[in-house]
Every structure is written in structure tokens, then in C-alpha cells.
Tab-separated table of N, CA and C in Angstrom:
chain	number	residue	atom	x	y	z
A	835	UNK	N	8.844	6.364	11.475
A	835	UNK	CA	7.900	6.089	10.420
A	835	UNK	C	7.067	4.883	10.826
A	836	UNK	N	5.762	5.012	10.769
A	836	UNK	CA	4.911	3.895	11.140
A	836	UNK	C	4.446	3.135	9.906
A	837	UNK	N	3.696	2.065	10.138
A	837	UNK	CA	3.249	1.236	9.026
A	837	UNK	C	2.337	2.007	8.087
A	838	UNK	N	1.580	2.948	8.601
A	838	UNK	CA	0.714	3.740	7.733
A	838	UNK	C	1.531	4.410	6.649
A	839	UNK	N	2.609	5.055	7.051
A	839	UNK	CA	3.408	5.752	6.062
A	839	UNK	C	4.009	4.778	5.063
A	840	UNK	N	4.440	3.626	5.548
A	840	UNK	CA	5.042	2.653	4.651
A	840	UNK	C	4.009	2.059	3.712
A	841	UNK	N	2.856	1.726	4.243
A	841	UNK	CA	1.821	1.172	3.385
A	841	UNK	C	1.355	2.215	2.384
A	842	UNK	N	1.295	3.448	2.813
A	842	UNK	CA	0.932	4.510	1.887
A	842	UNK	C	1.912	4.556	0.732
A	843	UNK	N	3.134	4.243	1.019
A	843	UNK	CA	4.139	4.231	-0.015
A	843	UNK	C	3.825	3.161	-1.026
A	844	UNK	N	3.196	2.153	-0.638
A	844	UNK	CA	2.795	1.096	-1.567
A	844	UNK	C	1.854	1.610	-2.560
A	845	UNK	N	2.352	2.011	-1.763
A	845	UNK	CA	1.891	2.426	-2.918
A	845	UNK	C	0.664	1.962	-2.754
A	846	UNK	N	1.877	1.280	-1.549
A	846	UNK	CA	1.928	1.015	-0.418
A	846	UNK	C	1.761	2.271	-0.135
A	847	UNK	N	0.233	2.994	-0.639
A	847	UNK	CA	0.271	4.423	-0.650
A	847	UNK	C	-1.153	4.887	-0.843
A	848	UNK	N	-1.738	5.067	0.212
A	848	UNK	CA	-3.160	5.355	0.177
A	848	UNK	C	-3.430	6.609	-0.619
A	849	UNK	N	-4.452	6.806	-1.266
A	849	UNK	CA	-4.805	8.018	-1.993
A	849	UNK	C	-3.853	8.291	-3.147
A	850	UNK	N	-3.738	7.345	-4.032
A	850	UNK	CA	-2.869	7.529	-5.191
A	850	UNK	C	-3.640	8.100	-6.371
A	851	UNK	N	-4.848	8.415	-6.164
A	851	UNK	CA	-5.628	8.988	-7.240
A	851	UNK	C	-5.515	10.503	-7.171
A	852	UNK	N	-5.727	11.145	-8.266
A	852	UNK	CA	-5.503	12.591	-8.358
A	852	UNK	C	-6.768	13.378	-8.024
A	853	UNK	N	-6.553	14.620	-7.630
A	853	UNK	CA	-7.622	15.581	-7.482
A	853	UNK	C	-8.384	15.494	-6.179
A	854	UNK	N	-9.182	16.539	-5.945
A	854	UNK	CA	-10.053	16.562	-4.788
A	854	UNK	C	-9.368	17.022	-3.526
A	855	UNK	N	-10.176	17.419	-2.568
A	855	UNK	CA	-9.633	17.819	-1.282
A	855	UNK	C	-9.611	16.636	-0.331
A	856	UNK	N	-9.188	16.859	0.895
A	856	UNK	CA	-9.036	15.771	1.868
A	856	UNK	C	-10.358	15.051	2.140
A	857	UNK	N	-11.451	15.794	2.258
A	857	UNK	CA	-12.747	15.163	2.510
A	857	UNK	C	-13.166	14.309	1.319
A	858	UNK	N	-12.905	14.804	0.139
A	858	UNK	CA	-13.217	14.064	-1.073
A	858	UNK	C	-12.435	12.758	-1.119
A	859	UNK	N	-11.171	12.817	-0.755
A	859	UNK	CA	-10.330	11.628	-0.732
A	859	UNK	C	-10.801	10.641	0.330
A	860	UNK	N	-11.196	11.159	1.479
A	860	UNK	CA	-11.710	10.287	2.537
A	860	UNK	C	-12.952	9.541	2.062
A	861	UNK	N	-13.830	10.248	1.359
A	861	UNK	CA	-15.045	9.620	0.832
A	861	UNK	C	-14.691	8.548	-0.194
A	862	UNK	N	-13.743	8.854	-1.075
A	862	UNK	CA	-13.318	7.874	-2.073
A	862	UNK	C	-12.704	6.662	-1.384
A	863	UNK	N	-11.858	6.912	-0.409
A	863	UNK	CA	-11.235	5.816	0.336
A	863	UNK	C	-12.291	4.912	0.966
A	864	UNK	N	-13.253	5.528	1.635
A	864	UNK	CA	-14.301	4.758	2.314
A	864	UNK	C	-15.085	3.920	1.310
A	865	UNK	N	-15.383	4.491	0.161
A	865	UNK	CA	-16.116	3.767	-0.879
A	865	UNK	C	-15.266	2.629	-1.432
A	866	UNK	N	-13.986	2.885	-1.683
A	866	UNK	CA	-13.087	1.844	-2.176
A	866	UNK	C	-13.020	0.682	-1.186
A	867	UNK	N	-12.864	1.006	0.088
A	867	UNK	CA	-12.758	-0.031	1.120
A	867	UNK	C	-14.060	-0.823	1.207
A	868	UNK	N	-15.178	-0.128	1.188
A	868	UNK	CA	-16.480	-0.806	1.245
A	868	UNK	C	-16.654	-1.742	0.049
A	869	UNK	N	-16.343	-1.243	-1.142
A	869	UNK	CA	-16.457	-2.065	-2.350
A	869	UNK	C	-15.520	-3.269	-2.286
A	870	UNK	N	-14.299	-3.048	-1.853
A	870	UNK	CA	-13.317	-4.128	-1.790
A	870	UNK	C	-13.668	-5.163	-0.737
A	871	UNK	N	-14.266	-4.721	0.357
A	871	UNK	CA	-14.693	-5.684	1.375
A	871	UNK	C	-15.717	-6.640	0.776
A	872	UNK	N	-16.646	-6.099	0.012
A	872	UNK	CA	-17.664	-6.934	-0.623
A	872	UNK	C	-17.033	-7.845	-1.680
A	873	UNK	N	-16.156	-7.275	-2.502
A	873	UNK	CA	-15.552	-8.034	-3.602
A	873	UNK	C	-14.668	-9.176	-3.123
A	874	UNK	N	-14.043	-9.005	-1.967
A	874	UNK	CA	-13.091	-10.012	-1.471
A	874	UNK	C	-13.660	-10.859	-0.334
A	875	UNK	N	-14.885	-10.567	0.060
A	875	UNK	CA	-15.505	-11.244	1.211
A	875	UNK	C	-14.665	-11.088	2.475
A	876	UNK	N	-14.047	-9.936	2.606
A	876	UNK	CA	-13.235	-9.656	3.792
A	876	UNK	C	-14.136	-9.406	4.990
A	877	UNK	N	-13.660	-9.836	6.130
A	877	UNK	CA	-14.413	-9.627	7.368
A	877	UNK	C	-14.220	-8.195	7.860
A	878	UNK	N	-15.017	-7.816	8.824
A	878	UNK	CA	-14.838	-6.506	9.458
A	878	UNK	C	-13.462	-6.425	10.114
A	879	UNK	N	-12.988	-7.548	10.673
A	879	UNK	CA	-11.655	-7.575	11.283
A	879	UNK	C	-10.567	-7.336	10.233
A	880	UNK	N	-10.734	-7.920	9.046
A	880	UNK	CA	-9.766	-7.702	7.962
A	880	UNK	C	-9.716	-6.219	7.593
A	881	UNK	N	-10.869	-5.626	7.486
A	881	UNK	CA	-10.945	-4.202	7.144
A	881	UNK	C	-10.325	-3.365	8.246
A	882	UNK	N	-10.614	-3.715	9.493
A	882	UNK	CA	-10.058	-2.970	10.620
A	882	UNK	C	-8.527	-3.019	10.599
A	883	UNK	N	-7.969	-4.201	10.343
A	883	UNK	CA	-6.507	-4.303	10.274
A	883	UNK	C	-5.956	-3.477	9.128
A	884	UNK	N	-6.642	-3.492	7.993
A	884	UNK	CA	-6.218	-2.673	6.852
A	884	UNK	C	-6.247	-1.196	7.229
A	885	UNK	N	-7.315	-0.773	7.872
A	885	UNK	CA	-7.443	0.628	8.264
A	885	UNK	C	-6.449	1.018	9.350
A	886	UNK	N	-5.930	0.016	10.084
A	886	UNK	CA	-4.895	0.270	11.082
A	886	UNK	C	-3.507	0.137	10.465
A	887	UNK	N	-3.487	0.004	9.130
A	887	UNK	CA	-2.248	-0.009	8.358
A	887	UNK	C	-1.342	-1.185	8.669
A	888	UNK	N	-1.952	-2.321	8.912
A	888	UNK	CA	-1.203	-3.547	9.134
A	888	UNK	C	-0.851	-4.156	7.782
A	889	UNK	N	0.318	-4.788	7.709
A	889	UNK	CA	0.658	-5.521	6.495
A	889	UNK	C	-0.246	-6.739	6.410
A	890	UNK	N	-0.622	-7.145	5.202
A	890	UNK	CA	-1.530	-8.298	5.079
A	890	UNK	C	-0.893	-9.585	5.583
A	891	UNK	N	-1.684	-10.345	6.353
A	891	UNK	CA	-1.194	-11.610	6.914
A	891	UNK	C	-1.871	-12.814	6.266
A	892	UNK	N	-3.053	-12.600	5.715
A	892	UNK	CA	-3.816	-13.702	5.133
A	892	UNK	C	-4.091	-13.409	3.666
A	893	UNK	N	-4.527	-14.445	2.961
A	893	UNK	CA	-4.875	-14.263	1.551
A	893	UNK	C	-6.000	-13.238	1.412
A	894	UNK	N	-6.997	-13.325	2.261
A	894	UNK	CA	-8.118	-12.380	2.184
A	894	UNK	C	-7.643	-10.955	2.397
A	895	UNK	N	-6.774	-10.744	3.380
A	895	UNK	CA	-6.253	-9.400	3.624
A	895	UNK	C	-5.430	-8.909	2.434
A	896	UNK	N	-4.634	-9.796	1.852
A	896	UNK	CA	-3.830	-9.425	0.687
A	896	UNK	C	-4.728	-9.071	-0.494
A	897	UNK	N	-5.806	-9.816	-0.651
A	897	UNK	CA	-6.742	-9.529	-1.740
A	897	UNK	C	-7.458	-8.192	-1.502
A	898	UNK	N	-7.756	-7.894	-0.251
A	898	UNK	CA	-8.356	-6.609	0.095
A	898	UNK	C	-7.399	-5.471	-0.259
A	899	UNK	N	-6.136	-5.624	0.108
A	899	UNK	CA	-5.112	-4.614	-0.201
A	899	UNK	C	-4.978	-4.449	-1.714
A	900	UNK	N	-4.905	-5.561	-2.423
A	900	UNK	CA	-4.765	-5.509	-3.877
A	900	UNK	C	-5.953	-4.787	-4.506
A	901	UNK	N	-7.140	-5.136	-4.078
A	901	UNK	CA	-8.352	-4.496	-4.595
A	901	UNK	C	-8.295	-2.984	-4.366
A	902	UNK	N	-7.966	-2.592	-3.153
A	902	UNK	CA	-7.909	-1.166	-2.804
A	902	UNK	C	-6.903	-0.424	-3.683
A	903	UNK	N	-5.704	-0.989	-3.799
A	903	UNK	CA	-4.675	-0.291	-4.567
A	903	UNK	C	-4.927	-0.341	-6.064
A	904	UNK	N	-5.697	-1.295	-6.528
A	904	UNK	CA	-6.119	-1.269	-7.929
A	904	UNK	C	-7.061	-0.087	-8.145
A	905	UNK	N	-7.953	0.118	-7.202
A	905	UNK	CA	-8.906	1.218	-7.328
A	905	UNK	C	-8.212	2.578	-7.252
A	906	UNK	N	-7.109	2.650	-6.520
A	906	UNK	CA	-6.385	3.920	-6.417
A	906	UNK	C	-5.359	4.104	-7.533
A	907	UNK	N	-5.084	3.046	-8.286
A	907	UNK	CA	-4.149	3.144	-9.404
A	907	UNK	C	-2.727	2.743	-9.081
A	908	UNK	N	-2.452	2.336	-7.850
A	908	UNK	CA	-1.104	1.926	-7.461
A	908	UNK	C	-0.775	0.545	-8.022
A	909	UNK	N	-1.791	-0.303	-8.117
A	909	UNK	CA	-1.619	-1.627	-8.713
A	909	UNK	C	-2.420	-1.658	-10.007
A	910	UNK	N	-1.771	-2.114	-11.064
A	910	UNK	CA	-2.434	-2.211	-12.365
A	910	UNK	C	-3.295	-3.469	-12.418
A	911	UNK	N	-4.125	-3.557	-13.432
A	911	UNK	CA	-5.029	-4.698	-13.577
A	911	UNK	C	-4.297	-6.033	-13.657
A	912	UNK	N	-3.055	-6.030	-14.138
A	912	UNK	CA	-2.287	-7.276	-14.235
A	912	UNK	C	-1.506	-7.574	-12.952
A	913	UNK	N	-1.811	-6.847	-11.874
A	913	UNK	CA	-1.193	-6.990	-10.547
A	913	UNK	C	0.243	-6.490	-10.476
A	914	UNK	N	0.702	-5.782	-11.482
A	914	UNK	CA	2.024	-5.156	-11.393
A	914	UNK	C	1.869	-3.820	-10.669
A	915	UNK	N	2.980	-3.344	-10.144
A	915	UNK	CA	2.980	-2.080	-9.407
A	915	UNK	C	3.146	-0.929	-10.388
A	916	UNK	N	2.331	0.083	-10.252
A	916	UNK	CA	2.461	1.296	-11.047
A	916	UNK	C	3.483	2.177	-10.320
A	917	UNK	N	4.737	2.049	-10.703
A	917	UNK	CA	5.806	2.748	-9.982
A	917	UNK	C	5.665	4.263	-10.057
A	918	UNK	N	5.118	4.778	-11.142
A	918	UNK	CA	4.910	6.222	-11.222
A	918	UNK	C	3.991	6.693	-10.102
A	919	UNK	N	2.894	5.966	-9.880
A	919	UNK	CA	1.964	6.327	-8.797
A	919	UNK	C	2.622	6.128	-7.429
A	920	UNK	N	3.347	5.033	-7.288
A	920	UNK	CA	3.999	4.751	-6.007
A	920	UNK	C	4.997	5.845	-5.664
A	921	UNK	N	5.813	6.215	-6.620
A	921	UNK	CA	6.826	7.243	-6.371
A	921	UNK	C	6.187	8.615	-6.195
A	922	UNK	N	5.087	8.839	-6.872
A	922	UNK	CA	4.334	10.090	-6.711
A	922	UNK	C	3.895	10.251	-5.256
A	923	UNK	N	3.390	9.182	-4.688
A	923	UNK	CA	2.938	9.220	-3.309
A	923	UNK	C	4.110	9.337	-2.330
A	924	UNK	N	5.224	8.814	-2.716
A	924	UNK	CA	6.411	8.869	-1.869
A	924	UNK	C	6.873	10.309	-1.656
A	925	UNK	N	6.505	11.191	-2.555
A	925	UNK	CA	6.881	12.601	-2.432
A	925	UNK	C	6.392	13.205	-1.116
A	926	UNK	N	5.293	12.692	-0.590
A	926	UNK	CA	4.777	13.187	0.688
A	926	UNK	C	5.758	12.909	1.829
A	927	UNK	N	6.440	11.770	1.763
A	927	UNK	CA	7.416	11.418	2.794
A	927	UNK	C	8.611	12.370	2.715
A	928	UNK	N	8.965	12.770	1.506
A	928	UNK	CA	10.130	13.645	1.319
A	928	UNK	C	9.963	14.950	2.096
A	929	UNK	N	8.755	15.452	2.163
A	929	UNK	CA	8.496	16.696	2.893
A	929	UNK	C	8.844	16.559	4.366
A	930	UNK	N	8.641	15.353	4.906
A	930	UNK	CA	8.885	15.114	6.325
A	930	UNK	C	10.318	14.699	6.622
A	931	UNK	N	10.898	13.896	5.730
A	931	UNK	CA	12.203	13.303	6.033
A	931	UNK	C	12.894	12.884	4.733
A	932	UNK	N	13.819	13.721	4.266
A	932	UNK	CA	14.487	13.459	2.980
A	932	UNK	C	15.322	12.183	3.005
A	933	UNK	N	15.955	11.896	4.125
A	933	UNK	CA	16.786	10.691	4.211
A	933	UNK	C	15.922	9.432	4.097
A	934	UNK	N	14.828	9.403	4.853
A	934	UNK	CA	13.917	8.266	4.785
A	934	UNK	C	13.318	8.156	3.388
A	935	UNK	N	12.990	9.290	2.805
A	935	UNK	CA	12.441	9.300	1.446
A	935	UNK	C	13.395	8.609	0.479
A	936	UNK	N	14.657	8.953	0.554
A	936	UNK	CA	15.645	8.344	-0.338
A	936	UNK	C	15.741	6.839	-0.158
A	937	UNK	N	15.749	6.412	1.100
A	937	UNK	CA	15.814	4.974	1.390
A	937	UNK	C	14.580	4.248	0.867
A	938	UNK	N	13.418	4.825	1.126
A	938	UNK	CA	12.173	4.180	0.714
A	938	UNK	C	12.039	4.128	-0.807
A	939	UNK	N	12.511	5.153	-1.459
A	939	UNK	CA	12.471	5.177	-2.922
A	939	UNK	C	13.277	4.004	-3.480
A	940	UNK	N	14.450	3.787	-2.929
A	940	UNK	CA	15.284	2.665	-3.366
A	940	UNK	C	14.661	1.323	-3.007
A	941	UNK	N	14.052	1.246	-1.837
A	941	UNK	CA	13.390	0.011	-1.415
A	941	UNK	C	12.250	-0.331	-2.380
A	942	UNK	N	11.432	0.655	-2.708
A	942	UNK	CA	10.320	0.411	-3.629
A	942	UNK	C	10.821	-0.085	-4.976
A	943	UNK	N	11.838	0.576	-5.493
A	943	UNK	CA	12.383	0.177	-6.790
A	943	UNK	C	12.975	-1.224	-6.720
A	944	UNK	N	13.732	-1.509	-5.659
A	944	UNK	CA	14.360	-2.815	-5.510
A	944	UNK	C	13.306	-3.914	-5.363
A	945	UNK	N	12.336	-3.687	-4.503
A	945	UNK	CA	11.295	-4.700	-4.300
A	945	UNK	C	10.481	-4.908	-5.573
A	946	UNK	N	10.308	-3.866	-6.350
A	946	UNK	CA	9.565	-4.005	-7.594
A	946	UNK	C	10.293	-4.931	-8.577
A	947	UNK	N	11.626	-4.920	-8.541
A	947	UNK	CA	12.374	-5.817	-9.432
A	947	UNK	C	12.298	-7.262	-8.951
A	948	UNK	N	12.054	-7.462	-7.669
A	948	UNK	CA	11.975	-8.809	-7.096
A	948	UNK	C	10.553	-9.361	-7.115
A	949	UNK	N	9.596	-8.522	-7.382
A	949	UNK	CA	8.184	-8.891	-7.320
A	949	UNK	C	7.718	-9.407	-8.673
A	950	UNK	N	7.264	-10.632	-8.698
A	950	UNK	CA	6.688	-11.220	-9.903
A	950	UNK	C	5.221	-11.492	-9.621
A	951	UNK	N	4.362	-10.641	-10.138
A	951	UNK	CA	2.940	-10.815	-9.844
A	951	UNK	C	2.368	-12.038	-10.553
A	952	UNK	N	1.333	-12.562	-9.962
A	952	UNK	CA	0.569	-13.640	-10.579
A	952	UNK	C	-0.856	-13.140	-10.740
A	953	UNK	N	-1.688	-13.971	-11.256
A	953	UNK	CA	-3.091	-13.592	-11.383
A	953	UNK	C	-3.792	-13.620	-10.038
A	954	UNK	N	-3.180	-14.294	-9.076
A	954	UNK	CA	-3.765	-14.374	-7.739
A	954	UNK	C	-3.663	-13.022	-7.045
A	955	UNK	N	-4.745	-12.602	-6.414
A	955	UNK	CA	-4.755	-11.293	-5.772
A	955	UNK	C	-3.800	-11.213	-4.592
A	956	UNK	N	-3.458	-12.365	-4.009
A	956	UNK	CA	-2.593	-12.313	-2.835
A	956	UNK	C	-1.106	-12.266	-3.187
A	957	UNK	N	-0.768	-12.202	-4.469
A	957	UNK	CA	0.651	-12.130	-4.826
A	957	UNK	C	1.298	-10.832	-4.337
A	958	UNK	N	0.492	-9.815	-4.023
A	958	UNK	CA	1.027	-8.545	-3.513
A	958	UNK	C	1.745	-8.741	-2.185
A	959	UNK	N	1.424	-9.812	-1.471
A	959	UNK	CA	2.071	-10.069	-0.188
A	959	UNK	C	3.580	-10.196	-0.343
A	960	UNK	N	4.044	-10.738	-1.451
A	960	UNK	CA	5.484	-10.848	-1.714
A	960	UNK	C	6.107	-9.449	-1.727
A	961	UNK	N	5.421	-8.516	-2.345
A	961	UNK	CA	5.912	-7.137	-2.442
A	961	UNK	C	5.909	-6.458	-1.069
A	962	UNK	N	4.809	-6.591	-0.341
A	962	UNK	CA	4.746	-5.933	0.967
A	962	UNK	C	5.720	-6.569	1.953
A	963	UNK	N	5.934	-7.882	1.853
A	963	UNK	CA	6.926	-8.541	2.713
A	963	UNK	C	8.324	-8.010	2.413
A	964	UNK	N	8.624	-7.814	1.131
A	964	UNK	CA	9.927	-7.278	0.734
A	964	UNK	C	10.114	-5.868	1.295
A	965	UNK	N	9.101	-5.045	1.180
A	965	UNK	CA	9.180	-3.671	1.699
A	965	UNK	C	9.408	-3.694	3.205
A	966	UNK	N	8.648	-4.523	3.892
A	966	UNK	CA	8.762	-4.596	5.352
A	966	UNK	C	10.161	-5.044	5.767
A	967	UNK	N	10.670	-6.097	5.143
A	967	UNK	CA	11.999	-6.617	5.476
A	967	UNK	C	13.088	-5.589	5.142
A	968	UNK	N	13.011	-5.007	3.965
A	968	UNK	CA	14.027	-4.043	3.538
A	968	UNK	C	14.018	-2.782	4.387
A	969	UNK	N	12.832	-2.344	4.799
A	969	UNK	CA	12.737	-1.160	5.653
A	969	UNK	C	13.414	-1.415	6.992
A	970	UNK	N	13.186	-2.604	7.556
A	970	UNK	CA	13.849	-2.945	8.819
A	970	UNK	C	15.362	-2.950	8.650
A	971	UNK	N	15.829	-3.562	7.562
A	971	UNK	CA	17.270	-3.625	7.311
A	971	UNK	C	17.869	-2.235	7.110
A	972	UNK	N	17.077	-1.304	6.584
A	972	UNK	CA	17.537	0.052	6.340
A	972	UNK	C	17.399	0.949	7.577
A	973	UNK	N	16.883	0.363	8.659
A	973	UNK	CA	16.748	1.137	9.888
A	973	UNK	C	15.521	2.025	9.934
A	974	UNK	N	14.539	1.708	9.106
A	974	UNK	CA	13.291	2.459	9.129
A	974	UNK	C	12.343	1.705	10.058
A	975	UNK	N	12.047	2.266	11.220
A	975	UNK	CA	11.261	1.537	12.207
A	975	UNK	C	9.820	1.317	11.767
A	976	UNK	N	9.333	0.157	12.073
A	976	UNK	CA	7.942	-0.177	11.800
A	976	UNK	C	7.288	-0.581	13.105
A	977	UNK	N	6.057	-0.169	13.279
A	977	UNK	CA	5.304	-0.606	14.457
A	977	UNK	C	4.837	-2.012	14.184
A	978	UNK	N	5.155	-2.929	15.059
A	978	UNK	CA	4.768	-4.315	14.869
A	978	UNK	C	3.414	-4.582	15.453
């Protein structure tokens, strides 16, 4: 499992919005990313790292991630995680690997209990750090 799949789970989970075909989703994604780059003053490098499914390392990158997932419905306006959307997206992993799906489902739920959002857009980094650490501990490989 690579970082893309894990980040997608974030719901950490690209394309958490309903409806449309793959091209439609790609267009929505591109628009969301473009809008979020402007809203967060993210650099092209920040966007490139996001598109390469890297976990956020800076406040700007975390704010870009938060903006994107708010637009997809994975993160609510109060910066809490919409677990229904996150788990909905996790269903895609189940098709590929039921064991990994089970582990990731528990990781998402556990990290959600440890995550206390703030009004700051970069508070999502606490959640993604928890997912990354827990996935490693569970033996789910991540590309570094």
C-alpha cells in the first residue's frame, strides 16, 4: 500500500464526493486543488507534493490538504473528520485487500479519537501523523 492509498483513506481519501464518472471526478479534483492552492497561497511545489500523495510536512501543505478534504467532504467546516465519508472511501481498499482494509479501518477510528481539531487549518497534521505512525506499526508499508 502506498501513500496515495493511505491519504485517500483520509479521508485521507481523495474523491469523497458522490456521483460522476472518473473524468468528472478528475475535473472536480483539479478544480479543488487549483482553488485550494489560491486559498492557502501554496506553492507549485506544495501542490506537486500533494499530488504525489506525500503527507503534509509544513503548515502550508497541511492547510492545502485541509482545504482539499473540506471541499470533498472528508473534513467538516469545524476541522473534524467526517468518519462516514472516510469509511466510505475505505471500501475501495477492501476490494483489493480485506486484511489491510480491516487494519486501516481501526487506525482511522483510533486516530479520530486522538485527534482534537483546532481552528487552525494545519491541525490535520496531527491526524495524518497518527495514521502514518499507526500504519507503520501495523505493518502497512508506506513509501517514504
